[in-house]
């Protein structure tokens, strides 16, 4: 086919620029095309693998029309289920929504105090969070609103801004913080980069939650005890010291706070005990336990009213005070450069807190309740909530662990339960402000301490962490210690940074393994399990082999050093003298390529000898890093070692490669070719999972046999191609052949039954003499036989069985244009051994590898 004008133009430009378009062609011949007989075998169909092109990648990345429609449709997940909403779902949502609403009202006012804001701002945040989230939610359980940790971070930001800009009101700073943080998170969600939260490890999240819970709980103790005279926003250890120092200043508030905290734990314990003792009333005890916060708040509000109704201006203990009715702070938020610059350094911590708590909770409850969340869409929900909330006076809000757990256990059916919760909060904003006046501040502090206590990682969980990864437990305690002795923000940065550093270290220092061959047998009890499912015996060693060892055994490749935990008593055989199998353990990219290949080369040098021992004719010809033996000593040629023949690389754990890693591989290939000179080292690559990885390696000259250079041309000496083939599907497959034979047998059995039925029918209608004369073929038998014959002809003429079933058609699995890319290690080793033996260059038994 003649090249197009565009192709000619491109080739001309490449020639002018000095670009070698065929530099990957080791033979200098035209490319292999489908059907060339030079690579084919008599029973196999050929296959040539096409390379992926940059345009293919662009087509995969660029959005299509249907893709854009799907994107817009997925931005509003409620449209997926709202048209099928029913009465049963509504009942479950009503129960869960009212239950959560009863909890979020007192919690919201309590958390507003942590944010250094009046209590009504907690109600505003609670209302906007649950009202907006359900439109964008992919989780039915999550409840967005004010939470303890985010409220504390917001309070820290307001305190810092107040020092530098005291003229800016706290609620203005909180609203601006919510809008900026929400915009950042919304942008991340819209570009569908929700996967970035996966870089934050569970260890970092657990340390952050535990340290924050300790920080919040300790900071609430002085308010619960009525102690004043120092800042409760200092580092946790300072708050503990100052609380103990000023313990003598304890006031009557302690009676309202300590007893409320004790009552909360008492009710929860009693309900848990009742649920265990009376399982059939578990639901009742759950709702009693859930409403314990409401009960305690109402009880102590009544007590406070009885005590302080004649002391409104000078109450005996600190109370909440006036809560404005309605949305008194609804306005367009003030966001300008001055405000943003005042809290810009706190934005990373704010964004991280908003994300990790929400996404972690959503994923956890999604797994528990058998649904999958979309992290990117959850970011959209958080972003929109924090963008719109400040217009009614809300401050930054995210998912709440305690309220989410309550909502889930209450039997929520859809995210629409958030609307029910919003109605409850709205009623509280307009109908209950007069009641809120007498709520004791000490009781609210007790509620906060009780709520954050569940965020502390229990010792049993820490022990499980230790069993899984001791190093990460150290990171966990470092995060908690930094949070306690510094701040929540610094604790977040430390845990995330250390976790990322550990991940990078593991990638950079990833260690490859040299593999050897082991023949293994599958055993059930004391019997060998054969391919046909039947059981052999393990009584004698030679009984494993039988006449055909492949029937009950298979080859497996294990690390020679047994560092994978395999039984060290099992002897792992070297693949072949001079042939090495090397497995990459954690990808193969620029951070770890040098470490991988340095170890591989050093190990190969230890286990082999130079092919041409006299390659250095004079002492001065030797390189400085290989000066040879001391004067007067004979060189040690290590004649007991094999020469290097081939290297097999296992790419099963590699998904992508880059320019740096491939260049390292090219350099090592050249280095080992000089070491094995005048021979060439064959490189066999197995288990490549990515077409782009094949393209990159093929571009570097891998995947083809190593040519020998002569004065006139490049030739392949004694190369023996070995390809993996598999049966074609459809009518040419072995399964179809087996089904055809089974159907033939079924036809024969049906024909026999029809004949016998005909005989029995005939015996009832003819005399014994007629039977004795052999007249048994009546019309029914003939019809049955005819029917069976017709079915057989139809079967033979069918599309599935139209071809002969004797010869099963097969085809090569990998492209013939890359003969040294193999489907597995077995085929790679077979190819390497076949070509080594073809060259007639066998050596003594190979040896393993040692640690470098």
CSV table of C-alpha atoms in Angstrom, one decimal, residues 334-775:
chain,number,residue,atom,x,y,z
A,334,UNK,CA,-17.5,39.2,53.0
A,335,UNK,CA,-14.5,37.7,51.3
A,336,UNK,CA,-11.5,39.9,50.4
A,337,UNK,CA,-7.8,39.8,50.1
A,338,UNK,CA,-7.2,41.0,53.6
A,339,UNK,CA,-9.4,38.3,55.2
A,340,UNK,CA,-8.0,35.5,52.9
A,341,UNK,CA,-4.4,36.5,53.7
A,342,UNK,CA,-5.1,36.4,57.4
A,343,UNK,CA,-5.9,32.7,57.4
A,344,UNK,CA,-4.1,31.5,54.2
A,345,UNK,CA,-1.5,29.5,56.2
A,346,UNK,CA,-4.3,27.6,57.9
A,347,UNK,CA,-6.0,26.6,54.7
A,348,UNK,CA,-4.1,23.3,54.1
A,349,UNK,CA,-5.1,22.0,57.5
A,350,UNK,CA,-8.7,23.1,57.0
A,351,UNK,CA,-9.0,21.3,53.7
A,352,UNK,CA,-7.4,18.2,55.0
A,353,UNK,CA,-9.7,18.1,58.1
A,354,UNK,CA,-12.8,18.6,55.9
A,355,UNK,CA,-11.8,15.8,53.6
A,356,UNK,CA,-10.3,13.0,55.7
A,357,UNK,CA,-13.0,12.8,58.3
A,358,UNK,CA,-15.8,12.9,55.8
A,359,UNK,CA,-14.4,10.5,53.3
A,360,UNK,CA,-13.1,8.1,55.9
A,361,UNK,CA,-16.6,7.9,57.5
A,362,UNK,CA,-18.4,7.6,54.2
A,363,UNK,CA,-16.2,4.8,53.0
A,364,UNK,CA,-16.5,2.9,56.3
A,365,UNK,CA,-20.3,3.0,56.4
A,366,UNK,CA,-20.5,2.3,52.7
A,367,UNK,CA,-18.7,-1.0,53.3
A,368,UNK,CA,-20.8,-1.8,56.3
A,369,UNK,CA,-24.1,-1.2,54.5
A,370,UNK,CA,-23.0,-2.7,51.1
A,371,UNK,CA,-22.8,0.3,48.8
A,372,UNK,CA,-19.9,2.2,47.3
A,373,UNK,CA,-19.3,6.0,47.6
A,374,UNK,CA,-17.7,8.2,45.0
A,375,UNK,CA,-15.0,10.3,46.8
A,376,UNK,CA,-15.0,12.9,44.0
A,377,UNK,CA,-18.8,13.4,44.2
A,378,UNK,CA,-18.5,13.5,48.0
A,379,UNK,CA,-16.1,16.4,47.6
A,380,UNK,CA,-18.6,18.1,45.4
A,381,UNK,CA,-21.2,17.7,48.2
A,382,UNK,CA,-18.8,19.1,50.8
A,383,UNK,CA,-17.7,22.0,48.5
A,384,UNK,CA,-21.3,23.1,47.6
A,385,UNK,CA,-22.3,22.8,51.3
A,386,UNK,CA,-19.5,25.1,52.4
A,387,UNK,CA,-20.0,27.5,49.5
A,388,UNK,CA,-23.7,28.0,50.1
A,389,UNK,CA,-23.8,27.6,53.9
A,390,UNK,CA,-22.1,31.0,54.7
A,391,UNK,CA,-25.0,32.9,53.0
A,392,UNK,CA,-27.1,31.9,56.1
A,393,UNK,CA,-24.2,32.3,58.5
A,394,UNK,CA,-22.8,28.8,58.6
A,395,UNK,CA,-19.1,28.0,59.3
A,396,UNK,CA,-17.1,25.1,57.8
A,397,UNK,CA,-18.9,21.8,58.1
A,398,UNK,CA,-18.2,18.2,57.3
A,399,UNK,CA,-19.3,14.6,58.0
A,400,UNK,CA,-20.0,13.7,61.7
A,401,UNK,CA,-19.0,10.3,62.9
A,402,UNK,CA,-21.4,10.1,65.9
A,403,UNK,CA,-24.4,11.4,64.0
A,404,UNK,CA,-23.7,9.2,61.0
A,405,UNK,CA,-23.6,6.1,63.2
A,406,UNK,CA,-26.9,7.2,64.8
A,407,UNK,CA,-28.4,7.7,61.4
A,408,UNK,CA,-27.3,4.4,60.1
A,409,UNK,CA,-28.5,2.4,63.1
A,410,UNK,CA,-31.8,4.3,63.0
A,411,UNK,CA,-32.6,2.6,59.7
A,412,UNK,CA,-32.1,5.4,57.2
A,413,UNK,CA,-33.1,4.4,53.7
A,414,UNK,CA,-32.0,7.3,51.4
A,415,UNK,CA,-30.1,10.6,51.7
A,416,UNK,CA,-33.5,12.4,51.8
A,417,UNK,CA,-33.5,11.9,55.5
A,418,UNK,CA,-31.3,15.0,55.6
A,419,UNK,CA,-34.4,17.1,54.6
A,420,UNK,CA,-36.3,15.7,57.6
A,421,UNK,CA,-33.3,16.6,59.9
A,422,UNK,CA,-33.3,20.1,58.3
A,423,UNK,CA,-37.0,20.6,59.2
A,424,UNK,CA,-36.3,19.6,62.8
A,425,UNK,CA,-33.4,22.1,63.0
A,426,UNK,CA,-35.5,24.8,61.4
A,427,UNK,CA,-38.2,24.3,64.1
A,428,UNK,CA,-35.5,24.6,66.7
A,429,UNK,CA,-34.2,27.8,65.2
A,430,UNK,CA,-37.6,29.4,65.3
A,431,UNK,CA,-39.5,27.7,68.1
A,432,UNK,CA,-36.9,26.9,70.8
A,433,UNK,CA,-34.5,29.9,71.3
A,434,UNK,CA,-36.3,30.8,74.6
A,435,UNK,CA,-35.6,27.3,76.0
A,436,UNK,CA,-31.9,27.5,74.9
A,437,UNK,CA,-31.3,30.5,77.2
A,438,UNK,CA,-31.0,28.3,80.3
A,439,UNK,CA,-28.8,25.5,78.9
A,440,UNK,CA,-25.8,25.2,81.3
A,441,UNK,CA,-22.5,25.7,79.5
A,442,UNK,CA,-20.9,23.0,81.7
A,443,UNK,CA,-23.5,20.5,80.5
A,444,UNK,CA,-22.7,21.4,76.9
A,445,UNK,CA,-19.0,20.8,77.7
A,446,UNK,CA,-19.9,17.4,79.2
A,447,UNK,CA,-21.8,16.6,76.0
A,448,UNK,CA,-18.7,17.5,73.9
A,449,UNK,CA,-16.4,15.3,76.0
A,450,UNK,CA,-18.8,12.4,75.7
A,451,UNK,CA,-19.1,12.8,72.0
A,452,UNK,CA,-15.4,13.1,71.2
A,453,UNK,CA,-14.6,10.1,73.5
A,454,UNK,CA,-15.7,7.8,70.7
A,455,UNK,CA,-13.1,9.3,68.4
A,456,UNK,CA,-10.2,7.9,70.5
A,457,UNK,CA,-8.6,4.8,68.9
A,458,UNK,CA,-9.1,2.0,71.4
A,459,UNK,CA,-6.1,0.0,72.6
A,460,UNK,CA,-7.3,-3.2,70.9
A,461,UNK,CA,-7.3,-1.4,67.5
A,462,UNK,CA,-3.8,-0.1,68.2
A,463,UNK,CA,-2.7,-3.7,69.0
A,464,UNK,CA,-4.1,-4.9,65.7
A,465,UNK,CA,-2.2,-2.1,63.9
A,466,UNK,CA,1.0,-3.4,65.6
A,467,UNK,CA,0.3,-6.9,64.4
A,468,UNK,CA,-0.1,-5.6,60.8
A,469,UNK,CA,2.6,-3.0,60.6
A,470,UNK,CA,4.7,-2.0,63.7
A,471,UNK,CA,6.3,0.9,61.9
A,472,UNK,CA,2.9,2.6,61.4
A,473,UNK,CA,2.1,2.3,65.1
A,474,UNK,CA,5.2,4.4,65.8
A,475,UNK,CA,3.9,6.9,63.3
A,476,UNK,CA,0.5,6.8,65.0
A,477,UNK,CA,2.0,7.6,68.4
A,478,UNK,CA,4.2,10.3,66.9
A,479,UNK,CA,1.1,12.0,65.5
A,480,UNK,CA,-0.8,11.8,68.8
A,481,UNK,CA,2.2,13.2,70.7
A,482,UNK,CA,2.7,16.1,68.3
A,483,UNK,CA,-1.0,16.9,68.6
A,484,UNK,CA,-0.9,16.8,72.4
A,485,UNK,CA,2.3,18.9,72.7
A,486,UNK,CA,1.8,21.2,69.8
A,487,UNK,CA,-1.5,21.6,67.9
A,488,UNK,CA,-4.0,19.7,65.8
A,489,UNK,CA,-2.7,21.3,62.6
A,490,UNK,CA,0.9,20.2,63.3
A,491,UNK,CA,-0.3,16.7,64.2
A,492,UNK,CA,-2.0,16.5,60.8
A,493,UNK,CA,1.1,17.7,58.9
A,494,UNK,CA,3.4,15.3,60.8
A,495,UNK,CA,1.4,12.2,60.3
A,496,UNK,CA,0.7,12.9,56.6
A,497,UNK,CA,4.3,13.8,55.9
A,498,UNK,CA,5.8,10.8,57.7
A,499,UNK,CA,3.3,8.4,56.1
A,500,UNK,CA,4.2,9.9,52.6
A,501,UNK,CA,7.9,9.6,53.4
A,502,UNK,CA,7.6,5.9,54.4
A,503,UNK,CA,5.7,5.2,51.2
A,504,UNK,CA,8.4,6.9,49.2
A,505,UNK,CA,11.1,5.1,51.0
A,506,UNK,CA,9.4,1.7,50.4
A,507,UNK,CA,9.1,2.6,46.7
A,508,UNK,CA,12.7,3.8,46.3
A,509,UNK,CA,14.2,0.9,48.3
A,510,UNK,CA,12.0,-1.8,46.7
A,511,UNK,CA,14.0,-5.0,46.5
A,512,UNK,CA,13.8,-7.4,43.6
A,513,UNK,CA,14.0,-11.2,44.0
A,514,UNK,CA,15.9,-13.8,42.1
A,515,UNK,CA,13.6,-16.7,41.5
A,516,UNK,CA,14.2,-20.4,41.1
A,517,UNK,CA,12.0,-23.4,40.0
A,518,UNK,CA,10.1,-25.7,42.3
A,519,UNK,CA,7.9,-28.6,41.3
A,520,UNK,CA,4.8,-28.6,43.5
A,521,UNK,CA,1.8,-30.9,43.9
A,522,UNK,CA,-1.7,-30.0,45.1
A,523,UNK,CA,-2.7,-32.2,48.1
A,524,UNK,CA,-6.1,-32.7,49.7
A,525,UNK,CA,-5.5,-34.4,53.1
A,526,UNK,CA,-3.0,-37.1,52.3
A,527,UNK,CA,-3.9,-37.4,48.7
A,528,UNK,CA,-2.4,-35.7,45.6
A,529,UNK,CA,-5.0,-33.8,43.6
A,530,UNK,CA,-4.6,-34.5,39.9
A,531,UNK,CA,-5.8,-32.4,37.0
A,532,UNK,CA,-8.9,-34.5,36.5
A,533,UNK,CA,-10.0,-34.0,40.1
A,534,UNK,CA,-9.2,-37.5,41.2
A,535,UNK,CA,-7.0,-38.2,44.1
A,536,UNK,CA,-3.7,-40.0,44.0
A,537,UNK,CA,-1.6,-41.2,46.9
A,538,UNK,CA,1.3,-39.6,48.8
A,539,UNK,CA,2.6,-42.9,50.2
A,540,UNK,CA,5.7,-43.1,48.1
A,541,UNK,CA,7.7,-40.3,46.5
A,542,UNK,CA,7.7,-41.9,43.1
A,543,UNK,CA,4.0,-42.2,43.2
A,544,UNK,CA,3.8,-38.5,42.8
A,545,UNK,CA,5.3,-38.7,39.4
A,546,UNK,CA,3.5,-41.7,37.9
A,547,UNK,CA,3.8,-42.1,34.2
A,548,UNK,CA,3.2,-38.4,33.5
A,549,UNK,CA,4.4,-35.9,36.1
A,550,UNK,CA,2.4,-33.1,34.5
A,551,UNK,CA,-0.8,-34.8,35.5
A,552,UNK,CA,-0.2,-34.1,39.2
A,553,UNK,CA,2.6,-31.5,39.3
A,554,UNK,CA,3.3,-28.1,38.1
A,555,UNK,CA,6.3,-25.7,38.2
A,556,UNK,CA,6.3,-22.7,40.5
A,557,UNK,CA,8.9,-20.0,40.8
A,558,UNK,CA,9.9,-19.0,44.3
A,559,UNK,CA,12.6,-16.6,45.7
A,560,UNK,CA,15.9,-18.4,46.0
A,561,UNK,CA,16.5,-16.8,49.4
A,562,UNK,CA,13.1,-17.9,50.7
A,563,UNK,CA,12.4,-14.3,51.9
A,564,UNK,CA,8.7,-14.7,51.0
A,565,UNK,CA,8.3,-17.0,54.0
A,566,UNK,CA,8.3,-20.3,52.0
A,567,UNK,CA,9.7,-23.4,53.7
A,568,UNK,CA,13.5,-23.0,53.7
A,569,UNK,CA,13.9,-26.8,53.7
A,570,UNK,CA,12.6,-26.9,50.1
A,571,UNK,CA,15.4,-26.7,47.7
A,572,UNK,CA,14.8,-24.1,45.0
A,573,UNK,CA,16.5,-25.0,41.8
A,574,UNK,CA,18.5,-22.6,39.8
A,575,UNK,CA,16.5,-22.1,36.5
A,576,UNK,CA,19.5,-23.0,34.3
A,577,UNK,CA,23.3,-22.4,34.4
A,578,UNK,CA,23.8,-18.8,33.4
A,579,UNK,CA,20.0,-17.9,33.2
A,580,UNK,CA,18.6,-15.6,35.9
A,581,UNK,CA,14.9,-14.9,36.7
A,582,UNK,CA,14.5,-11.5,38.4
A,583,UNK,CA,11.2,-10.2,39.8
A,584,UNK,CA,10.4,-6.5,40.4
A,585,UNK,CA,8.5,-6.3,43.7
A,586,UNK,CA,6.9,-2.8,43.7
A,587,UNK,CA,6.7,-1.3,40.2
A,588,UNK,CA,9.7,-0.1,38.1
A,589,UNK,CA,9.9,3.6,37.8
A,590,UNK,CA,12.6,6.3,38.1
A,591,UNK,CA,12.7,6.4,42.0
A,592,UNK,CA,13.6,2.7,42.3
A,593,UNK,CA,15.1,1.7,39.0
A,594,UNK,CA,18.7,2.3,40.0
A,595,UNK,CA,18.3,0.4,43.3
A,596,UNK,CA,16.6,-2.6,41.5
A,597,UNK,CA,19.3,-2.9,38.8
A,598,UNK,CA,22.3,-2.3,41.0
A,599,UNK,CA,21.3,-5.2,43.1
A,600,UNK,CA,20.6,-7.4,40.1
A,601,UNK,CA,24.0,-6.6,38.4
A,602,UNK,CA,26.0,-7.1,41.6
A,603,UNK,CA,24.3,-10.4,42.3
A,604,UNK,CA,24.9,-11.6,38.7
A,605,UNK,CA,28.6,-10.7,38.9
A,606,UNK,CA,28.9,-12.7,42.1
A,607,UNK,CA,27.4,-15.8,40.6
A,608,UNK,CA,28.9,-15.8,37.1
A,609,UNK,CA,32.3,-15.3,35.4
A,610,UNK,CA,33.4,-13.2,32.5
A,611,UNK,CA,32.9,-15.0,29.2
A,612,UNK,CA,36.3,-14.0,27.8
A,613,UNK,CA,38.8,-14.2,30.7
A,614,UNK,CA,41.6,-12.9,28.5
A,615,UNK,CA,39.7,-9.8,27.3
A,616,UNK,CA,42.3,-7.7,29.2
A,617,UNK,CA,45.5,-8.3,27.3
A,618,UNK,CA,47.6,-6.0,29.4
A,619,UNK,CA,47.4,-4.7,33.0
A,620,UNK,CA,46.8,-1.2,31.7
A,621,UNK,CA,43.8,-2.4,29.8
A,622,UNK,CA,41.9,-3.2,33.0
A,623,UNK,CA,39.5,-0.6,34.4
A,624,UNK,CA,40.4,1.1,37.7
A,625,UNK,CA,37.4,-0.5,39.5
A,626,UNK,CA,38.5,-4.0,38.4
A,627,UNK,CA,42.3,-3.9,38.8
A,628,UNK,CA,42.7,-7.6,39.1
A,629,UNK,CA,44.9,-9.7,41.5
A,630,UNK,CA,47.9,-8.3,43.3
A,631,UNK,CA,51.3,-8.6,41.7
A,632,UNK,CA,52.7,-12.1,41.8
A,633,UNK,CA,49.3,-13.8,42.1
A,634,UNK,CA,47.4,-15.7,39.5
A,635,UNK,CA,44.1,-14.3,38.4
A,636,UNK,CA,41.0,-16.1,39.8
A,637,UNK,CA,39.0,-16.9,36.7
A,638,UNK,CA,36.2,-18.6,38.7
A,639,UNK,CA,36.0,-21.5,36.2
A,640,UNK,CA,33.4,-23.2,38.4
A,641,UNK,CA,30.9,-20.5,37.7
A,642,UNK,CA,28.7,-20.4,34.5
A,643,UNK,CA,28.9,-17.6,32.0
A,644,UNK,CA,25.9,-15.2,31.7
A,645,UNK,CA,23.5,-16.4,29.0
A,646,UNK,CA,20.1,-14.8,29.6
A,647,UNK,CA,18.0,-12.7,32.0
A,648,UNK,CA,14.3,-13.1,32.5
A,649,UNK,CA,12.5,-10.1,34.0
A,650,UNK,CA,9.2,-10.7,35.7
A,651,UNK,CA,7.0,-7.6,35.1
A,652,UNK,CA,3.9,-8.9,36.9
A,653,UNK,CA,4.0,-6.1,39.5
A,654,UNK,CA,4.9,-3.4,37.0
A,655,UNK,CA,2.1,-1.3,35.4
A,656,UNK,CA,4.0,1.6,33.9
A,657,UNK,CA,7.6,2.5,33.1
A,658,UNK,CA,9.2,5.8,32.4
A,659,UNK,CA,12.1,7.2,30.4
A,660,UNK,CA,14.5,7.0,33.4
A,661,UNK,CA,13.8,3.4,34.3
A,662,UNK,CA,14.0,2.3,30.6
A,663,UNK,CA,17.3,4.1,30.2
A,664,UNK,CA,18.7,2.4,33.3
A,665,UNK,CA,17.7,-0.9,31.7
A,666,UNK,CA,19.4,0.0,28.5
A,667,UNK,CA,22.6,0.9,30.3
A,668,UNK,CA,22.6,-2.4,32.2
A,669,UNK,CA,22.0,-4.3,29.0
A,670,UNK,CA,25.0,-2.6,27.4
A,671,UNK,CA,27.1,-3.3,30.6
A,672,UNK,CA,26.2,-7.0,30.7
A,673,UNK,CA,26.8,-7.3,26.9
A,674,UNK,CA,30.4,-6.1,27.5
A,675,UNK,CA,30.7,-8.5,30.4
A,676,UNK,CA,29.4,-11.5,28.3
A,677,UNK,CA,31.3,-10.4,25.1
A,678,UNK,CA,31.7,-11.8,22.5
A,679,UNK,CA,28.3,-13.3,23.3
A,680,UNK,CA,25.1,-11.4,23.7
A,681,UNK,CA,22.9,-11.6,26.7
A,682,UNK,CA,19.3,-12.5,25.9
A,683,UNK,CA,16.6,-10.5,27.7
A,684,UNK,CA,13.2,-12.3,28.1
A,685,UNK,CA,10.4,-10.2,29.6
A,686,UNK,CA,7.4,-12.0,31.1
A,687,UNK,CA,4.0,-11.0,32.5
A,688,UNK,CA,3.8,-7.5,31.0
A,689,UNK,CA,0.3,-6.2,31.8
A,690,UNK,CA,0.3,-2.9,29.9
A,691,UNK,CA,0.4,-2.1,26.2
A,692,UNK,CA,2.2,1.1,26.8
A,693,UNK,CA,4.9,-0.7,28.8
A,694,UNK,CA,5.4,-3.1,25.9
A,695,UNK,CA,5.7,-0.1,23.6
A,696,UNK,CA,8.3,1.6,25.8
A,697,UNK,CA,10.4,-1.6,26.2
A,698,UNK,CA,10.1,-2.4,22.5
A,699,UNK,CA,11.2,1.2,21.7
A,700,UNK,CA,14.4,0.5,23.7
A,701,UNK,CA,15.1,-2.7,21.7
A,702,UNK,CA,13.7,-5.3,24.1
A,703,UNK,CA,11.4,-8.0,23.0
A,704,UNK,CA,13.6,-9.1,20.1
A,705,UNK,CA,16.5,-11.6,19.9
A,706,UNK,CA,20.0,-10.1,20.2
A,707,UNK,CA,21.6,-9.8,16.8
A,708,UNK,CA,25.3,-10.5,16.1
A,709,UNK,CA,27.3,-7.8,14.3
A,710,UNK,CA,29.3,-8.8,11.3
A,711,UNK,CA,31.3,-6.7,8.9
A,712,UNK,CA,28.5,-6.6,6.4
A,713,UNK,CA,25.2,-7.0,8.1
A,714,UNK,CA,23.2,-7.8,11.3
A,715,UNK,CA,22.4,-11.5,11.5
A,716,UNK,CA,20.6,-13.8,14.0
A,717,UNK,CA,22.7,-16.8,14.8
A,718,UNK,CA,21.0,-20.0,15.8
A,719,UNK,CA,17.9,-18.4,17.2
A,720,UNK,CA,14.9,-20.6,18.0
A,721,UNK,CA,11.6,-18.9,18.4
A,722,UNK,CA,9.3,-20.3,21.1
A,723,UNK,CA,5.7,-19.0,21.3
A,724,UNK,CA,2.8,-19.6,23.6
A,725,UNK,CA,-0.4,-20.6,21.9
A,726,UNK,CA,-4.0,-21.1,23.1
A,727,UNK,CA,-7.2,-22.5,21.6
A,728,UNK,CA,-9.4,-20.3,19.7
A,729,UNK,CA,-12.9,-19.8,21.0
A,730,UNK,CA,-16.2,-20.8,19.3
A,731,UNK,CA,-16.4,-23.8,17.1
A,732,UNK,CA,-12.6,-24.4,17.1
A,733,UNK,CA,-12.3,-24.7,20.9
A,734,UNK,CA,-11.8,-27.9,22.8
A,735,UNK,CA,-14.9,-27.1,24.8
A,736,UNK,CA,-17.0,-27.0,21.6
A,737,UNK,CA,-15.5,-30.3,20.5
A,738,UNK,CA,-16.3,-31.9,23.9
A,739,UNK,CA,-19.8,-30.6,23.7
A,740,UNK,CA,-20.2,-32.0,20.2
A,741,UNK,CA,-19.1,-35.4,21.3
A,742,UNK,CA,-21.4,-35.3,24.3
A,743,UNK,CA,-24.4,-34.4,22.1
A,744,UNK,CA,-23.6,-37.3,19.7
A,745,UNK,CA,-23.7,-39.6,22.7
A,746,UNK,CA,-27.0,-38.1,23.8
A,747,UNK,CA,-28.4,-38.7,20.3
A,748,UNK,CA,-27.4,-42.4,20.5
A,749,UNK,CA,-29.0,-42.8,23.9
A,750,UNK,CA,-32.2,-41.2,22.7
A,751,UNK,CA,-32.3,-43.4,19.7
A,752,UNK,CA,-31.8,-46.5,21.8
A,753,UNK,CA,-34.6,-45.5,24.2
A,754,UNK,CA,-37.0,-44.8,21.3
A,755,UNK,CA,-36.3,-48.2,19.8
A,756,UNK,CA,-36.9,-49.9,23.2
A,757,UNK,CA,-40.1,-48.0,23.6
A,758,UNK,CA,-41.2,-49.2,20.2
A,759,UNK,CA,-40.4,-52.8,21.1
A,760,UNK,CA,-42.5,-52.6,24.2
A,761,UNK,CA,-45.4,-51.1,22.4
A,762,UNK,CA,-45.1,-53.7,19.6
A,763,UNK,CA,-45.0,-56.5,22.2
A,764,UNK,CA,-48.4,-55.4,23.5
A,765,UNK,CA,-50.1,-55.4,20.0
A,766,UNK,CA,-48.6,-58.4,18.1
A,767,UNK,CA,-48.6,-62.1,18.8
A,768,UNK,CA,-45.7,-64.1,20.0
A,769,UNK,CA,-45.3,-65.7,16.6
A,770,UNK,CA,-44.9,-62.3,15.0
A,771,UNK,CA,-42.3,-61.4,17.5
A,772,UNK,CA,-40.5,-64.7,16.9
A,773,UNK,CA,-40.4,-63.9,13.2
A,774,UNK,CA,-38.6,-60.6,14.0
A,775,UNK,CA,-41.3,-58.2,13.0
